[in-house]
Amino acid sequence: MGQDAFMEPFSNTFCDLQCNIYFLLLGICSALRLTVPSQTIHGIEGQPLHLTVDYNFNTTASEIQIIWLFEKPQSNPKYLLGSVNQSVIPDLEYKHKFTLVPPNASLMINPLHVTDEGNYIVKVNVHGNGTISANQKIQVTVDVPVTKPVVQIEPSSGVVEYVGNMTLTCVVGKGTRIGYQWMKNGKLMYAGSSYTFSSNNDTVLIVPVMKEDIGNYSCLATNPVSAMESEIITPTIFYGPYGLTVNSDRGLKVGEVFTVDIGEAILFDCSADSNPPNTYSWIRRANNTTHVIKYGPHLEVVSEKVAQSTIDYMCCAYNNVTGKQDETHFTVIITSVGLEKLAQKGKSLSSLAVITGISLFLIVSLSLVFLWKRYQPHKVIHRKLQSRPGADYRKAQTFSGHESALDDFGIYEFVAFPDPTGVPTVPSHSVSSSDFVQGQDLHSTVYEVIQHIPEQQEDQDPD
C-alpha cells in the first residue's frame, strides 16, 4: 500500500474536523438563543393552552424556519405544523387545533384534550451566511379539575368508644391525578397509633375510637390544576359519663359537704360529660337504708321539711348506650337561722333599728343605775336612824372607829370622819335629842354633825 493511500483516511478526518471547528466558531459568533418554559406546563382539559417561545440571533437572516413536533412516551415525534418566514404549513390532521403566527414561534393549542399530553418540540432554523439551528422541548400535562369531595363515615349511626372502629372515606366525582389530605379541626392529620391511611390517602381508619377523636373532619382533594375541600363532618362517638359533680345555688360547700340554714330551699344540680346525655337519679340514705327520691338532673331540698340535721345524698349518672354509670356522694348539714336569715324572712329589724334599740336600752339602764345610787342608800340609812333609839345614835357618835359605823349604817362617809392626825375625834358632850330633827334631810343632818364636832372639841379644850 502506498503512502498516499495510507494517509487518505487521516486527511479526510482532518478535513471534517476543520469543518466542524469552522461551523462551531460560526455558531458562536452568530448564536441562536431559544427560550422556552423550564417547568412542566399544566393544562386544563377543554381550555386553550399557549406555549410561549422566544428566540434571538445576531446575524443577517434571509429565511427563518419554525417547526413544531409532538411526541408521546415510547413513540416517534409527529409533525404538527411549520413555517418559513410568513408562510405556515400545517399538518392537515391538526389544521384547526394548532395555531402559529410567524415570526413568533409560540404555539396555541385549542381546545386541549387529555390525549394532547406529552412533549412538544420546537425547532428554529435561521439561514443567512450560513444556517444556525436550535431546538427545545416543553413538557405538557392535561388534567381534569376535581369536583367537591364528600366524606363518608362508617358506621354512619355512630360508634361507642373503645368498642368500635370508624372509617372515613373521601369520595371525588371527577378529576385526574387526585391527591388527598385529611384535616381535623383545620389541621393536617398524620399517621399515628390511632390513624391508618390507605395507599392513595383517600381513606383513614381510626382504631380504637376514643372521646378525643370527636372533632370536625374534612378532606382536601387536589391535582395540578385544582383543589377542593369537602364539607365539615363530625362523627358520632358515644362516651361517658365522665367528671360527675354536684353543685348548688346556695349554701356553703366544703368538699362534699353542703351547709345550709333552716328555712332555705336549696337547689342541687348533678352533671357529667356524656354522649348521649345521662339519666340521673337521686338517692337519699337514712337509717342505713337508701331509696330513690327523684329522677332528673335537679333536686330541691327544703330544709324546713327535713327532720334530720344531717342528710346523706347520692347522685347517679347512667349512659344507656355505653352502659357505663358513675355516682357521687354528698352530705347536707342544716344549721340554725342567723339574723341575716330572719331579716330575709321579715322577722328582724333593720341594722339601724337594732343599733337604736341597743342605744336606748343602755341610756335607760345607766339612768336607772344613777338614780338608784343617788337615792336608795339615803333612804336605807334614814330608815335605820329613825328606827334606832336616841341613846344608840349618840353612842355611835361618841365612839370613834369605823367598826360601829359599819355595823350601824353600812356606809363610811355618812357616819364619822377621822381627824387628819389619824386620831378619831370624840365629842365632849352628847348630842341632845333636839339636835336631831325628825324627818330632816339626811344629808343636811350629817353635814350638821360634821360641822358641830369641831366646835364641841374647842369648848372642851380650856377645861
Short mmCIF file of C-alpha atoms in Angstrom, two decimals:
data_model
loop_
_atom_site.label_atom_id
_atom_site.label_comp_id
_atom_site.label_asym_id
_atom_site.label_seq_id
_atom_site.Cartn_x
_atom_site.Cartn_y
_atom_site.Cartn_z
CA MET A 1 0.00 0.00 0.00
CA GLY A 2 1.36 3.43 -0.97
CA GLN A 3 1.91 6.28 1.44
CA ASP A 4 -0.88 8.34 -0.13
CA ALA A 5 -3.35 5.53 0.30
CA PHE A 6 -2.31 5.16 3.91
CA MET A 7 -2.71 8.86 4.64
CA GLU A 8 -6.08 9.30 2.88
CA PRO A 9 -8.31 8.39 5.86
CA PHE A 10 -6.40 10.73 8.13
CA SER A 11 -6.70 13.55 5.56
CA ASN A 12 -10.46 13.12 5.35
CA THR A 13 -10.76 13.09 9.12
CA PHE A 14 -8.68 16.20 9.40
CA CYS A 15 -10.84 17.99 6.86
CA ASP A 16 -14.01 17.02 8.71
CA LEU A 17 -12.50 18.28 11.94
CA GLN A 18 -11.66 21.58 10.33
CA CYS A 19 -15.18 21.95 9.01
CA ASN A 20 -16.70 21.21 12.39
CA ILE A 21 -14.45 23.77 14.06
CA TYR A 22 -15.39 26.33 11.40
CA PHE A 23 -19.10 25.85 11.85
CA LEU A 24 -18.72 25.82 15.67
CA LEU A 25 -16.93 29.16 15.53
CA LEU A 26 -19.60 30.47 13.18
CA GLY A 27 -22.30 29.37 15.64
CA ILE A 28 -20.57 31.18 18.47
CA CYS A 29 -20.32 34.39 16.54
CA SER A 30 -23.87 34.17 15.24
CA ALA A 31 -25.51 32.16 18.10
CA LEU A 32 -29.25 31.43 18.05
CA ARG A 33 -30.74 31.62 21.52
CA LEU A 34 -34.09 29.80 22.05
CA THR A 35 -36.02 30.25 25.34
CA VAL A 36 -38.93 28.08 26.50
CA PRO A 37 -40.63 27.41 29.92
CA SER A 38 -38.27 25.39 32.11
CA GLN A 39 -41.00 23.65 34.10
CA THR A 40 -43.85 21.37 33.18
CA ILE A 41 -46.89 23.16 31.81
CA HIS A 42 -50.19 22.01 33.35
CA GLY A 43 -53.17 22.40 31.08
CA ILE A 44 -56.87 22.01 31.79
CA GLU A 45 -58.96 19.78 29.61
CA GLY A 46 -61.24 21.76 27.33
CA GLN A 47 -59.30 25.00 27.84
CA PRO A 48 -56.81 26.68 25.44
CA LEU A 49 -53.08 26.42 26.17
CA HIS A 50 -50.41 28.83 25.00
CA LEU A 51 -46.79 27.63 24.76
CA THR A 52 -44.56 30.71 24.81
CA VAL A 53 -41.29 30.62 22.85
CA ASP A 54 -38.70 33.40 22.39
CA TYR A 55 -35.62 33.36 20.14
CA ASN A 56 -32.97 35.84 19.03
CA PHE A 57 -29.80 35.86 16.95
CA ASN A 58 -27.17 38.42 15.76
CA THR A 59 -26.67 37.54 12.11
CA THR A 60 -28.29 38.52 8.85
CA ALA A 61 -31.16 36.15 8.06
CA SER A 62 -32.72 35.54 4.71
CA GLU A 63 -35.02 32.77 5.91
CA ILE A 64 -36.43 31.77 9.29
CA GLN A 65 -37.96 28.36 9.64
CA ILE A 66 -40.06 27.24 12.65
CA ILE A 67 -41.12 23.64 13.19
CA TRP A 68 -43.33 22.13 15.92
CA LEU A 69 -43.30 18.39 16.72
CA PHE A 70 -45.24 16.32 19.26
CA GLU A 71 -44.10 13.10 20.92
CA LYS A 72 -45.57 10.71 23.40
CA PRO A 73 -43.53 8.36 25.57
CA GLN A 74 -42.19 5.38 23.59
CA SER A 75 -43.26 6.90 20.27
CA ASN A 76 -41.67 8.85 17.43
CA PRO A 77 -42.18 12.62 17.13
CA LYS A 78 -45.12 13.68 14.97
CA TYR A 79 -45.12 16.78 12.81
CA LEU A 80 -47.74 19.35 13.76
CA LEU A 81 -47.03 22.42 11.64
CA GLY A 82 -44.21 24.65 10.45
CA SER A 83 -43.47 27.92 8.74
CA VAL A 84 -40.90 29.56 6.51
CA ASN A 85 -40.84 33.30 7.02
CA GLN A 86 -44.57 34.22 6.98
CA SER A 87 -45.92 31.07 5.36
CA VAL A 88 -47.44 28.40 7.63
CA ILE A 89 -47.57 24.78 6.54
CA PRO A 90 -49.79 22.75 8.95
CA ASP A 91 -50.42 19.06 9.14
CA LEU A 92 -53.92 18.75 7.75
CA GLU A 93 -54.87 16.41 10.60
CA TYR A 94 -54.33 19.23 13.13
CA LYS A 95 -55.14 22.21 10.92
CA HIS A 96 -57.82 23.62 13.25
CA LYS A 97 -56.19 22.64 16.54
CA PHE A 98 -52.77 24.31 16.45
CA THR A 99 -52.05 27.93 15.58
CA LEU A 100 -48.70 29.56 14.73
CA VAL A 101 -48.21 33.22 13.82
CA PRO A 102 -44.64 33.69 12.46
CA PRO A 103 -42.12 35.13 13.02
CA ASN A 104 -43.43 34.48 16.57
CA ALA A 105 -42.55 30.89 17.44
CA SER A 106 -45.18 30.45 20.19
CA LEU A 107 -47.84 27.78 19.74
CA MET A 108 -51.55 27.95 20.64
CA ILE A 109 -53.41 24.68 21.37
CA ASN A 110 -57.20 24.99 21.41
CA PRO A 111 -59.02 23.11 22.75
CA LEU A 112 -56.82 20.97 24.94
CA HIS A 113 -57.62 17.29 25.50
CA VAL A 114 -56.15 14.60 27.68
CA THR A 115 -54.67 12.99 24.52
CA ASP A 116 -52.64 16.16 23.98
CA GLU A 117 -50.47 15.41 26.97
CA GLY A 118 -46.83 14.84 26.06
CA ASN A 119 -43.65 16.60 24.89
CA TYR A 120 -43.77 19.46 22.41
CA ILE A 121 -40.55 20.12 20.48
CA VAL A 122 -39.86 23.43 18.78
CA LYS A 123 -37.01 23.88 16.31
CA VAL A 124 -35.89 27.17 14.76
CA ASN A 125 -33.59 27.38 11.72
CA VAL A 126 -32.10 30.71 10.64
CA HIS A 127 -30.43 30.88 7.19
CA GLY A 128 -28.07 33.74 6.30
CA ASN A 129 -24.34 33.49 5.71
CA GLY A 130 -24.93 30.01 6.97
CA THR A 131 -27.65 28.12 8.74
CA ILE A 132 -27.91 28.05 12.52
CA SER A 133 -30.41 25.93 14.42
CA ALA A 134 -31.74 25.48 17.92
CA ASN A 135 -34.42 23.31 19.46
CA GLN A 136 -36.09 22.92 22.86
CA LYS A 137 -38.58 20.56 24.47
CA ILE A 138 -41.66 21.55 26.52
CA GLN A 139 -43.47 19.03 28.75
CA VAL A 140 -47.24 19.42 28.91
CA THR A 141 -49.74 17.64 31.18
CA VAL A 142 -53.51 17.77 30.83
CA ASP A 143 -55.79 17.31 33.83
CA VAL A 144 -59.48 17.33 34.64
CA PRO A 145 -60.29 19.60 37.63
CA VAL A 146 -61.53 17.80 40.75
CA THR A 147 -65.09 18.19 41.90
CA LYS A 148 -66.01 18.89 45.51
CA PRO A 149 -65.31 15.79 47.59
CA VAL A 150 -67.72 14.18 50.03
CA VAL A 151 -66.68 12.43 53.25
CA GLN A 152 -68.44 9.18 54.07
CA ILE A 153 -68.34 7.68 57.59
CA GLU A 154 -68.81 4.07 58.51
CA PRO A 155 -70.68 3.25 60.63
CA SER A 156 -72.85 6.27 60.00
CA SER A 157 -75.03 5.67 63.09
CA GLY A 158 -72.14 6.26 65.49
CA VAL A 159 -69.67 4.17 67.45
CA VAL A 160 -69.02 3.51 71.15
CA GLU A 161 -65.57 4.49 72.36
CA TYR A 162 -63.09 1.68 73.00
CA VAL A 163 -65.58 -0.73 71.43
CA GLY A 164 -65.91 0.08 67.72
CA ASN A 165 -63.79 1.32 64.83
CA MET A 166 -64.51 4.14 62.37
CA THR A 167 -63.66 4.59 58.68
CA LEU A 168 -63.67 7.91 56.82
CA THR A 169 -63.56 7.90 53.01
CA CYS A 170 -63.05 10.87 50.69
CA VAL A 171 -65.13 10.47 47.54
CA VAL A 172 -64.46 12.66 44.45
CA GLY A 173 -66.80 12.51 41.47
CA LYS A 174 -64.43 13.78 38.79
CA GLY A 175 -60.75 14.61 38.45
CA THR A 176 -57.39 13.25 37.36
CA ARG A 177 -54.19 12.66 39.31
CA ILE A 178 -56.00 13.35 42.60
CA GLY A 179 -54.11 13.76 45.83
CA TYR A 180 -55.86 13.51 49.23
CA GLN A 181 -55.20 15.24 52.52
CA TRP A 182 -57.15 14.81 55.75
CA MET A 183 -57.78 17.56 58.30
CA LYS A 184 -59.17 17.59 61.80
CA ASN A 185 -60.27 20.91 63.26
CA GLY A 186 -58.47 22.67 60.42
CA LYS A 187 -55.10 20.95 60.97
CA LEU A 188 -53.47 18.25 58.85
CA MET A 189 -53.72 14.69 60.12
CA TYR A 190 -50.79 12.30 60.11
CA ALA A 191 -50.48 8.57 60.56
CA GLY A 192 -50.18 7.51 64.19
CA SER A 193 -51.18 4.92 66.75
CA SER A 194 -54.88 5.56 66.11
CA TYR A 195 -54.85 6.71 62.45
CA THR A 196 -54.11 4.46 59.49
CA PHE A 197 -54.26 5.80 55.90
CA SER A 198 -54.81 3.91 52.65
CA SER A 199 -52.16 3.80 49.92
CA ASN A 200 -53.61 6.76 47.99
CA ASN A 201 -54.68 8.51 51.22
CA ASP A 202 -58.36 8.65 50.32
CA THR A 203 -59.36 6.58 53.40
CA VAL A 204 -58.45 6.88 57.08
CA LEU A 205 -59.16 4.17 59.66
CA ILE A 206 -59.48 5.11 63.35
CA VAL A 207 -58.79 2.21 65.72
CA PRO A 208 -59.79 2.28 68.54
CA VAL A 209 -62.26 5.12 68.68
CA MET A 210 -61.96 7.40 71.73
CA LYS A 211 -63.65 10.51 73.02
CA GLU A 212 -60.63 12.54 71.85
CA ASP A 213 -61.46 11.58 68.25
CA ILE A 214 -64.52 13.82 68.32
CA GLY A 215 -63.94 16.80 66.04
CA ASN A 216 -64.57 18.42 62.68
CA TYR A 217 -63.17 16.33 59.84
CA SER A 218 -62.72 17.27 56.20
CA CYS A 219 -60.71 16.08 53.22
CA LEU A 220 -58.88 18.14 50.61
CA ALA A 221 -58.72 16.78 47.04
CA THR A 222 -56.08 18.32 44.78
CA ASN A 223 -54.44 17.89 41.37
CA PRO A 224 -52.06 20.15 39.39
CA VAL A 225 -54.88 22.40 38.17
CA SER A 226 -57.42 22.47 41.05
CA ALA A 227 -58.13 21.94 44.74
CA MET A 228 -61.45 21.36 46.51
CA GLU A 229 -62.28 20.79 50.17
CA SER A 230 -65.23 18.82 51.46
CA GLU A 231 -67.84 19.99 53.89
CA ILE A 232 -67.00 19.52 57.56
CA ILE A 233 -68.40 16.39 59.11
CA THR A 234 -68.49 15.43 62.78
CA PRO A 235 -68.64 11.72 63.59
CA THR A 236 -70.90 10.46 66.36
CA ILE A 237 -68.97 8.91 69.22
CA PHE A 238 -70.73 7.65 72.34
CA TYR A 239 -68.84 8.01 75.63
CA GLY A 240 -69.16 8.76 79.33
CA PRO A 241 -70.21 9.59 81.93
CA TYR A 242 -67.06 11.49 82.95
CA GLY A 243 -66.46 14.08 85.68
CA LEU A 244 -69.66 13.72 87.67
CA THR A 245 -70.16 16.69 90.02
CA VAL A 246 -72.89 18.15 92.25
CA ASN A 247 -73.28 21.91 92.71
CA SER A 248 -75.83 24.13 94.41
CA ASP A 249 -77.10 27.67 94.06
CA ARG A 250 -76.93 28.32 97.82
CA GLY A 251 -75.23 27.17 100.95
CA LEU A 252 -71.56 26.77 101.82
CA LYS A 253 -69.72 23.90 100.13
CA VAL A 254 -66.62 22.39 101.74
CA GLY A 255 -65.50 19.29 99.90
CA GLU A 256 -68.59 17.14 99.55
CA VAL A 257 -70.46 18.79 102.44
CA PHE A 258 -73.10 21.49 101.95
CA THR A 259 -74.10 23.65 104.94
CA VAL A 260 -77.46 25.41 104.78
CA ASP A 261 -79.71 27.28 107.21
CA ILE A 262 -83.13 26.19 108.30
CA GLY A 263 -85.73 27.77 106.10
CA GLU A 264 -83.61 27.70 102.93
CA ALA A 265 -84.72 25.89 99.81
CA ILE A 266 -81.53 24.75 98.13
CA LEU A 267 -81.37 23.51 94.52
CA PHE A 268 -78.76 20.88 93.61
CA ASP A 269 -77.53 20.26 90.08
CA CYS A 270 -75.92 16.99 89.00
CA SER A 271 -73.90 16.98 85.77
CA ALA A 272 -71.40 14.80 83.90
CA ASP A 273 -69.81 14.80 80.44
CA SER A 274 -71.54 12.17 78.35
CA ASN A 275 -72.96 11.37 74.92
CA PRO A 276 -75.86 10.74 74.77
CA PRO A 277 -76.96 12.72 77.86
CA ASN A 278 -77.08 10.75 81.08
CA THR A 279 -80.07 9.56 83.01
CA TYR A 280 -79.84 10.95 86.56
CA SER A 281 -81.30 9.59 89.78
CA TRP A 282 -81.15 10.99 93.32
CA ILE A 283 -80.86 8.67 96.30
CA ARG A 284 -81.25 9.57 99.98
CA ARG A 285 -79.72 7.46 102.72
CA ALA A 286 -81.30 7.37 106.16
CA ASN A 287 -81.29 4.79 108.96
CA ASN A 288 -78.96 2.51 106.98
CA THR A 289 -81.43 2.36 104.10
CA THR A 290 -81.44 4.05 100.72
CA HIS A 291 -84.24 4.89 98.35
CA VAL A 292 -84.62 6.87 95.13
CA ILE A 293 -86.36 10.17 95.74
CA LYS A 294 -86.21 11.78 92.30
CA TYR A 295 -85.12 11.36 88.64
CA GLY A 296 -83.55 14.11 86.57
CA PRO A 297 -80.52 16.41 86.85
CA HIS A 298 -82.02 18.73 89.52
CA LEU A 299 -83.04 18.20 93.15
CA GLU A 300 -84.62 20.74 95.50
CA VAL A 301 -84.24 20.27 99.26
CA VAL A 302 -86.44 22.38 101.56
CA SER A 303 -84.64 22.40 104.90
CA GLU A 304 -87.79 23.25 106.90
CA LYS A 305 -89.34 19.96 105.84
CA VAL A 306 -86.33 17.84 106.76
CA ALA A 307 -86.49 16.19 110.17
CA GLN A 308 -82.77 15.38 110.41
CA SER A 309 -79.98 17.93 110.75
CA THR A 310 -77.60 15.82 108.63
CA ILE A 311 -78.70 14.02 105.47
CA ASP A 312 -76.64 11.91 103.05
CA TYR A 313 -77.47 12.00 99.35
CA MET A 314 -76.12 10.33 96.24
CA CYS A 315 -76.44 11.30 92.56
CA CYS A 316 -76.13 8.53 89.96
CA ALA A 317 -75.50 9.13 86.25
CA TYR A 318 -76.13 6.36 83.71
CA ASN A 319 -75.42 6.25 79.95
CA ASN A 320 -77.84 3.82 78.35
CA VAL A 321 -75.71 3.47 75.16
CA THR A 322 -72.26 2.87 76.63
CA GLY A 323 -73.76 1.01 79.59
CA LYS A 324 -71.48 2.91 81.97
CA GLN A 325 -72.51 4.70 85.16
CA ASP A 326 -70.94 6.92 87.80
CA GLU A 327 -72.07 8.17 91.20
CA THR A 328 -71.08 10.82 93.72
CA HIS A 329 -71.95 11.20 97.41
CA PHE A 330 -72.52 14.40 99.35
CA THR A 331 -73.86 15.46 102.74
CA VAL A 332 -76.24 18.28 103.67
CA ILE A 333 -75.92 19.82 107.16
CA ILE A 334 -78.78 22.05 108.32
CA THR A 335 -77.90 24.77 110.85
CA SER A 336 -79.95 27.30 112.86
CA VAL A 337 -81.16 30.51 111.32
CA GLY A 338 -78.92 33.58 111.70
CA LEU A 339 -80.01 37.18 111.98
CA GLU A 340 -79.45 37.65 108.31
CA LYS A 341 -81.86 34.84 107.52
CA LEU A 342 -84.50 36.32 109.80
CA ALA A 343 -84.07 39.60 108.05
CA GLN A 344 -84.71 37.85 104.74
CA LYS A 345 -87.94 36.45 106.18
CA GLY A 346 -89.06 39.85 107.53
CA LYS A 347 -88.67 38.76 111.18
CA SER A 348 -85.82 41.04 112.19
CA LEU A 349 -85.27 44.75 112.40
CA SER A 350 -83.02 46.69 110.18
CA SER A 351 -79.46 47.37 111.30
CA LEU A 352 -80.31 50.96 112.17
CA ALA A 353 -83.28 49.89 114.29
CA VAL A 354 -81.14 47.35 116.17
CA ILE A 355 -78.47 49.95 116.93
CA THR A 356 -81.09 52.47 118.04
CA GLY A 357 -82.76 49.96 120.33
CA ILE A 358 -79.47 48.96 121.94
CA SER A 359 -78.52 52.60 122.47
CA LEU A 360 -81.84 53.40 124.15
CA PHE A 361 -81.50 50.36 126.39
CA LEU A 362 -78.03 51.44 127.53
CA ILE A 363 -79.19 55.01 128.21
CA VAL A 364 -82.19 53.85 130.27
CA SER A 365 -80.06 51.34 132.18
CA LEU A 366 -77.41 53.93 133.06
CA SER A 367 -80.12 56.36 134.17
CA LEU A 368 -81.71 53.78 136.47
CA VAL A 369 -78.34 52.89 137.96
CA PHE A 370 -77.57 56.56 138.57
CA LEU A 371 -80.94 57.16 140.23
CA TRP A 372 -80.58 54.10 142.38
CA LYS A 373 -77.15 55.17 143.58
CA ARG A 374 -78.41 58.72 144.15
CA TYR A 375 -81.47 58.00 146.31
CA GLN A 376 -81.63 54.41 147.51
CA PRO A 377 -78.71 54.44 150.11
CA HIS A 378 -80.00 57.60 151.87
CA LYS A 379 -83.45 56.08 152.29
CA VAL A 380 -81.97 52.98 153.86
CA ILE A 381 -79.85 54.97 156.30
CA HIS A 382 -82.70 57.32 157.06
CA ARG A 383 -84.99 54.41 157.96
CA LYS A 384 -82.30 52.90 160.23
CA LEU A 385 -81.72 56.17 162.07
CA GLN A 386 -85.41 56.67 162.65
CA SER A 387 -85.88 53.18 164.00
CA ARG A 388 -82.95 53.27 166.47
CA PRO A 389 -83.15 54.85 169.97
CA GLY A 390 -81.50 58.18 170.57
CA ALA A 391 -79.05 56.70 173.03
CA ASP A 392 -77.72 54.29 170.43
CA TYR A 393 -77.39 57.11 167.96
CA ARG A 394 -75.39 59.20 170.45
CA LYS A 395 -73.33 56.15 171.29
CA ALA A 396 -72.43 55.77 167.64
CA GLN A 397 -71.16 59.36 167.68
CA THR A 398 -69.29 59.02 170.98
CA PHE A 399 -67.17 56.03 169.91
CA SER A 400 -64.66 56.52 167.18
CA GLY A 401 -63.62 54.00 164.57
CA HIS A 402 -65.31 52.53 161.60
CA GLU A 403 -66.39 49.26 163.13
CA SER A 404 -69.55 50.57 164.80
CA ALA A 405 -70.24 52.83 161.88
CA LEU A 406 -70.22 49.90 159.52
CA ASP A 407 -72.46 47.95 161.79
CA ASP A 408 -74.93 50.80 162.12
CA PHE A 409 -75.00 52.37 158.74
CA GLY A 410 -73.04 50.22 156.29
CA ILE A 411 -71.62 53.35 154.51
CA TYR A 412 -68.41 55.01 155.74
CA GLU A 413 -68.79 58.56 154.53
CA PHE A 414 -72.07 59.25 156.29
CA VAL A 415 -71.01 58.13 159.82
CA ALA A 416 -67.69 59.53 161.04
CA PHE A 417 -64.69 61.36 159.71
CA PRO A 418 -61.28 60.78 161.29
CA ASP A 419 -59.02 63.58 162.38
CA PRO A 420 -56.19 64.40 159.96
CA THR A 421 -53.70 63.17 162.60
CA GLY A 422 -55.30 59.76 162.45
CA VAL A 423 -56.85 60.03 165.95
CA PRO A 424 -60.63 59.76 165.97
CA THR A 425 -62.47 62.84 167.10
CA VAL A 426 -64.79 62.33 170.07
CA PRO A 427 -67.31 64.97 171.09
CA SER A 428 -67.20 66.32 174.72
CA HIS A 429 -70.85 66.03 175.26
CA SER A 430 -73.69 64.10 173.85
CA VAL A 431 -75.85 65.44 171.21
CA SER A 432 -79.23 66.19 172.55
CA SER A 433 -82.23 64.74 171.01
CA SER A 434 -83.24 68.16 169.95
CA ASP A 435 -80.28 68.31 167.58
CA PHE A 436 -81.92 65.56 165.52
CA VAL A 437 -84.97 66.71 163.82
CA GLN A 438 -87.47 64.05 162.84
CA GLY A 439 -87.91 63.82 159.04
CA GLN A 440 -84.99 66.18 158.35
CA ASP A 441 -82.95 65.50 155.18
CA LEU A 442 -80.21 63.00 156.00
CA HIS A 443 -77.62 64.84 154.01
CA SER A 444 -78.18 68.11 155.92
CA THR A 445 -78.23 66.24 159.25
CA VAL A 446 -74.86 64.56 158.62
CA TYR A 447 -73.47 67.85 157.46
CA GLU A 448 -74.54 69.49 160.73
CA VAL A 449 -72.99 66.73 162.78
CA ILE A 450 -69.71 67.12 160.92
CA GLN A 451 -69.82 70.89 161.50
CA HIS A 452 -70.59 70.62 165.23
CA ILE A 453 -67.93 68.11 166.20
CA PRO A 454 -65.01 70.59 165.91
CA GLU A 455 -66.94 73.25 167.90
CA GLN A 456 -67.57 70.83 170.76
CA GLN A 457 -63.83 69.99 170.85
CA GLU A 458 -62.88 73.68 171.06
CA ASP A 459 -65.26 74.23 174.04
CA GLN A 460 -63.69 71.33 175.86
CA ASP A 461 -60.04 72.39 175.49
CA PRO A 462 -59.91 75.18 178.24
CA ASP A 463 -61.12 72.71 180.83
#
